[in-house]
Amino acid sequence: MPELPEVEVVCRGLAPHLVGRTVRRVWASGHRLRLPVPRKALRDWVEGAGVLGLRRRAKYILVEMSSGATMVLHLGMSGRLGVFAPELEKARHDHLAWLLDNESEIRFNDTRRFGSVQVFAPNDPGLSVFLEKLGVEPLSAEFSAASLFEKSRGRSQPVKNFLMDSSVVVGIGNIYASEILFEAGVRPTVEARAVSRARWQRIAGAGCDVLERAIEAGGSTIADFVSASGESGYFQLQLAVYGRAGEPCKKCGRAVEKEVMAGRATYFCRRCQR
């Protein structure tokens, strides 16, 4: 599933193609995604409207329309957004397409159909309710050792699961949680409430560093992620522990270990992470 860096890369890649353009027509395949495709809302608020802005919040892409509506896109596990010539035949799993006034087409392809598209009408309080449930952005000033320390008090869940809780911090999934904790030298199984302020300082710093490097590298192509331009990311070449079970740790040489936590594969070095 794309995590924060991959969604940020897609968002940045789409912005030059979408912002300032007008959506002339919306096409839908008729297949349901994770949520029903809001075809009427797309016709009412997106067709014929201009795109004023594009931004990421957590793993969502928010498209602000001149109609006052906001379209919220989520890639799910296998979703892709790309720019195509409209005359190019649509692929098997293309489920939505937005034809723009410059005769280019933005297409949403989703093999597993776990992604979603929502449209919030102008002044719909549902958008605020939706966004307020999300935790802090890990690349914002709110992502600090002090706030993490306070939120972790009384939390017995492992620190890795705590970092992946979207009500606490958004956008950090399995890959980057493992990498952040390795860089910080904290074992993923440690209870969140047992992490000291000093260790939270290391985790916060590692979080910013790992995510920024991943964005710069275009994200991680572990499965089938590609950017809006169709390019794969290269951060997987920099991964220190994720997917490297049995291989030597890049710091100490001891074999990287793997455990399953909450149904997710977790990678760490027993010597470097305490």
Coordinates of C-alpha atoms in Angstrom, one line a residue:
M1 CA 0.0 0.0 0.0
P2 CA 1.4 3.4 -0.9
E3 CA 2.5 5.3 2.2
L4 CA 3.1 9.1 2.8
P5 CA 6.1 9.4 0.5
E6 CA 4.5 7.7 -2.4
V7 CA 1.3 9.7 -2.1
E8 CA 3.3 12.9 -1.8
V9 CA 5.2 12.0 -5.0
V10 CA 2.0 11.4 -6.9
C11 CA 0.5 14.6 -5.6
R12 CA 3.5 16.7 -6.7
G13 CA 3.6 14.9 -10.0
L14 CA -0.1 15.6 -10.7
A15 CA -0.1 19.3 -9.7
P16 CA 1.5 20.7 -12.8
H17 CA -1.0 18.8 -15.0
L18 CA -4.2 19.6 -12.9
V19 CA -3.9 23.0 -11.2
G20 CA -5.3 25.7 -13.4
R21 CA -7.1 23.3 -15.7
T22 CA -10.8 22.7 -16.2
V23 CA -12.4 19.3 -16.1
R24 CA -14.5 18.9 -19.2
R25 CA -15.8 15.4 -18.6
V26 CA -15.7 12.6 -16.0
W27 CA -15.8 9.0 -17.1
A28 CA -16.5 6.0 -14.7
S29 CA -16.2 2.3 -15.5
G30 CA -19.3 1.5 -13.4
H31 CA -17.3 -0.8 -11.1
R32 CA -17.5 -0.1 -7.3
L33 CA -14.3 0.8 -5.5
R34 CA -13.8 0.5 -1.8
L35 CA -16.7 3.1 -1.6
P36 CA -19.3 3.6 -4.3
V37 CA -18.2 6.0 -7.0
P38 CA -20.2 9.2 -6.5
R39 CA -21.1 9.7 -10.1
K40 CA -23.8 12.3 -9.5
A41 CA -21.5 14.4 -7.3
L42 CA -18.8 14.2 -9.9
R43 CA -21.2 15.5 -12.5
D44 CA -22.6 18.2 -10.3
W45 CA -19.4 19.6 -8.7
V46 CA -16.4 18.4 -10.8
E47 CA -17.5 18.4 -14.4
G48 CA -17.1 21.9 -15.8
A49 CA -15.2 23.2 -12.8
G50 CA -11.6 24.4 -12.6
V51 CA -8.9 22.9 -10.4
L52 CA -7.7 25.5 -7.9
G53 CA -5.3 23.4 -5.8
L54 CA -4.0 20.0 -5.0
R55 CA -2.6 18.9 -1.6
R56 CA -1.9 15.8 0.4
R57 CA -3.4 15.1 3.9
A58 CA -2.2 11.8 5.3
K59 CA -2.5 9.3 2.5
Y60 CA -5.3 11.2 0.7
I61 CA -5.0 13.7 -2.2
L62 CA -7.4 16.6 -1.9
V63 CA -8.4 18.4 -5.1
E64 CA -10.0 21.8 -4.5
M65 CA -12.5 22.7 -7.3
S66 CA -13.7 26.2 -8.4
S67 CA -17.2 24.9 -7.6
G68 CA -16.3 25.0 -4.0
A69 CA -16.3 21.2 -3.7
T70 CA -13.3 19.1 -2.6
M71 CA -12.6 15.8 -4.3
V72 CA -10.7 13.3 -2.1
L73 CA -8.7 10.5 -3.7
H74 CA -7.2 7.5 -1.9
L75 CA -5.0 5.0 -3.7
G76 CA -5.8 2.1 -1.5
M77 CA -3.5 -0.9 -2.0
S78 CA -2.9 -0.7 -5.7
G79 CA -4.3 2.6 -7.0
R80 CA -2.5 4.6 -9.6
L81 CA -3.1 8.1 -11.0
G82 CA -1.5 9.0 -14.3
V83 CA -1.7 11.4 -17.2
F84 CA -2.6 10.0 -20.6
A85 CA -3.7 11.1 -24.1
P86 CA -7.5 10.6 -24.3
E87 CA -7.2 8.6 -27.6
L88 CA -5.1 6.0 -25.8
E89 CA -7.3 2.9 -25.1
K90 CA -8.2 2.6 -21.4
A91 CA -6.5 -0.2 -19.5
R92 CA -8.5 -3.1 -18.0
H93 CA -8.5 -1.7 -14.4
D94 CA -9.0 2.0 -15.3
H95 CA -12.1 3.0 -13.2
L96 CA -12.2 6.8 -13.5
A97 CA -10.9 9.4 -15.9
W98 CA -11.0 13.2 -15.9
L99 CA -10.7 14.8 -19.4
L100 CA -9.1 18.2 -19.1
D101 CA -9.4 21.3 -21.2
N102 CA -5.9 20.8 -22.7
E103 CA -7.0 17.4 -24.1
S104 CA -5.1 15.4 -21.6
E105 CA -6.7 12.8 -19.3
I106 CA -6.1 11.9 -15.7
R107 CA -6.9 8.2 -15.1
F108 CA -7.4 6.3 -11.9
N109 CA -6.4 2.6 -12.2
D110 CA -6.9 0.2 -9.4
T111 CA -6.5 -3.5 -9.8
R112 CA -7.8 -4.5 -6.4
R113 CA -10.3 -1.7 -6.1
F114 CA -9.5 -0.8 -2.5
G115 CA -9.0 2.9 -3.5
S116 CA -11.7 5.5 -3.3
V117 CA -13.0 8.8 -4.7
Q118 CA -15.2 11.0 -2.6
V119 CA -16.7 14.4 -3.4
F120 CA -17.6 16.8 -0.6
A121 CA -20.0 19.6 -1.7
P122 CA -19.2 23.2 -0.7
N123 CA -19.6 23.8 3.0
D124 CA -20.2 20.1 3.7
P125 CA -19.3 19.6 7.3
G126 CA -18.4 16.0 6.5
L127 CA -15.0 17.1 5.1
S128 CA -14.0 18.8 8.4
V129 CA -15.2 15.8 10.4
F130 CA -13.2 13.5 8.0
L131 CA -10.0 15.5 8.4
E132 CA -10.3 16.1 12.1
K133 CA -10.1 12.3 12.8
L134 CA -6.6 12.2 11.3
G135 CA -3.4 12.6 13.4
V136 CA -0.5 14.9 12.9
E137 CA 1.6 15.1 9.8
P138 CA 5.0 13.7 10.4
L139 CA 6.7 16.4 8.3
S140 CA 5.0 19.2 10.3
A141 CA 6.1 21.1 13.4
E142 CA 3.4 19.2 15.4
F143 CA 5.4 16.0 15.0
S144 CA 7.6 16.5 18.0
A145 CA 9.2 14.5 20.7
A146 CA 7.0 16.4 23.3
S147 CA 3.7 15.6 21.5
L148 CA 4.7 11.9 20.9
F149 CA 5.7 11.5 24.5
E150 CA 2.4 12.9 25.8
K151 CA 0.3 10.9 23.4
S152 CA 2.1 7.7 24.3
R153 CA 1.5 7.9 28.0
G154 CA -0.6 4.9 29.1
R155 CA -0.4 3.3 25.7
S156 CA 0.8 -0.3 26.0
Q157 CA 0.8 -1.1 22.3
P158 CA 4.2 -1.6 20.7
V159 CA 5.9 1.6 19.5
K160 CA 5.7 0.4 15.9
N161 CA 1.9 0.0 16.0
F162 CA 1.7 3.4 17.8
L163 CA 3.5 5.1 14.9
M164 CA 1.2 3.4 12.4
D165 CA -2.0 4.6 14.2
S166 CA -3.5 7.2 11.9
S167 CA -5.3 8.9 14.8
V168 CA -1.8 9.6 16.3
V169 CA 0.4 10.1 13.2
V170 CA -0.7 9.9 9.6
G171 CA 0.9 8.3 6.6
I172 CA 3.5 6.1 8.3
G173 CA 2.8 2.5 7.2
N174 CA 4.7 -0.8 7.6
I175 CA 7.8 0.0 5.5
Y176 CA 8.6 3.4 7.0
A177 CA 7.8 2.5 10.6
S178 CA 10.4 -0.2 10.4
E179 CA 13.0 2.1 8.8
I180 CA 12.3 5.0 11.2
L181 CA 12.7 2.8 14.3
F182 CA 15.9 1.3 12.9
E183 CA 17.4 4.7 12.3
A184 CA 16.3 5.8 15.8
G185 CA 17.8 2.6 17.4
V186 CA 14.5 1.7 19.0
R187 CA 13.2 -1.9 18.9
P188 CA 9.6 -2.1 17.4
T189 CA 8.3 -4.3 20.2
V190 CA 8.9 -1.8 23.0
E191 CA 5.7 -0.5 24.5
A192 CA 5.0 3.1 23.5
R193 CA 4.5 4.1 27.1
A194 CA 8.0 2.9 28.0
V195 CA 9.7 5.1 25.4
S196 CA 11.6 8.0 27.0
R197 CA 11.5 11.7 25.9
A198 CA 15.1 11.3 24.6
R199 CA 14.2 8.2 22.5
W200 CA 11.1 10.0 21.2
Q201 CA 13.4 12.8 20.1
R202 CA 15.4 10.3 18.1
I203 CA 12.2 8.8 16.6
A204 CA 10.9 12.2 15.6
G205 CA 14.2 13.2 14.0
A206 CA 14.4 9.8 12.2
G207 CA 10.9 10.1 11.0
C208 CA 11.5 13.4 9.2
D209 CA 14.8 12.2 7.8
V210 CA 13.5 8.9 6.4
L211 CA 10.4 10.3 4.9
E212 CA 12.1 13.3 3.3
R213 CA 14.7 10.9 1.8
A214 CA 12.0 8.6 0.5
I215 CA 10.2 11.5 -1.2
E216 CA 13.4 12.7 -2.8
A217 CA 14.0 9.2 -4.1
G218 CA 10.5 9.0 -5.6
G219 CA 9.1 6.6 -3.0
S220 CA 9.6 2.9 -2.6
T221 CA 8.6 0.5 -5.4
I222 CA 8.0 -2.7 -3.3
A223 CA 5.1 -4.0 -5.3
D224 CA 3.6 -2.0 -8.2
F225 CA 3.9 1.6 -7.1
V226 CA 4.6 4.2 -9.9
S227 CA 4.4 8.0 -9.8
A228 CA 2.0 10.1 -11.8
S229 CA 4.5 10.1 -14.7
G230 CA 4.6 6.3 -14.6
E231 CA 8.1 6.1 -13.0
S232 CA 9.0 3.7 -10.2
G233 CA 10.5 5.0 -7.0
Y234 CA 14.0 4.1 -5.9
F235 CA 14.0 4.4 -2.1
Q236 CA 13.8 0.6 -1.8
L237 CA 17.5 0.6 -2.7
Q238 CA 18.2 2.6 0.5
L239 CA 16.1 0.4 2.9
A240 CA 18.1 -0.6 5.9
V241 CA 16.0 -3.4 7.4
Y242 CA 12.6 -3.7 5.6
G243 CA 12.5 -6.9 3.5
R244 CA 16.1 -7.8 4.5
A245 CA 15.5 -10.7 6.9
G246 CA 18.6 -12.8 7.2
E247 CA 20.8 -10.3 5.5
P248 CA 23.6 -8.5 7.4
C249 CA 22.6 -5.3 9.2
K250 CA 24.2 -2.3 7.4
K251 CA 25.4 -0.9 10.7
C252 CA 26.7 -3.9 12.7
G253 CA 26.7 -6.9 10.4
R254 CA 24.4 -9.1 12.5
A255 CA 21.5 -10.7 10.6
V256 CA 18.3 -8.6 10.3
E257 CA 15.4 -10.3 12.0
K258 CA 11.8 -10.6 11.1
E259 CA 8.7 -10.8 13.4
V260 CA 5.0 -10.6 12.7
M261 CA 3.3 -7.9 14.6
A262 CA -0.4 -7.2 14.3
G263 CA -0.4 -9.3 11.1
R264 CA 2.4 -7.3 9.5
A265 CA 6.0 -8.3 8.8
T266 CA 8.4 -6.3 11.0
Y267 CA 12.1 -6.1 10.4
F268 CA 14.8 -5.0 12.9
C269 CA 18.3 -5.5 14.2
R270 CA 18.5 -7.0 17.7
R271 CA 21.9 -5.5 18.3
C272 CA 21.3 -1.9 17.0
Q273 CA 17.7 -1.5 18.3
R274 CA 17.1 -1.6 22.0

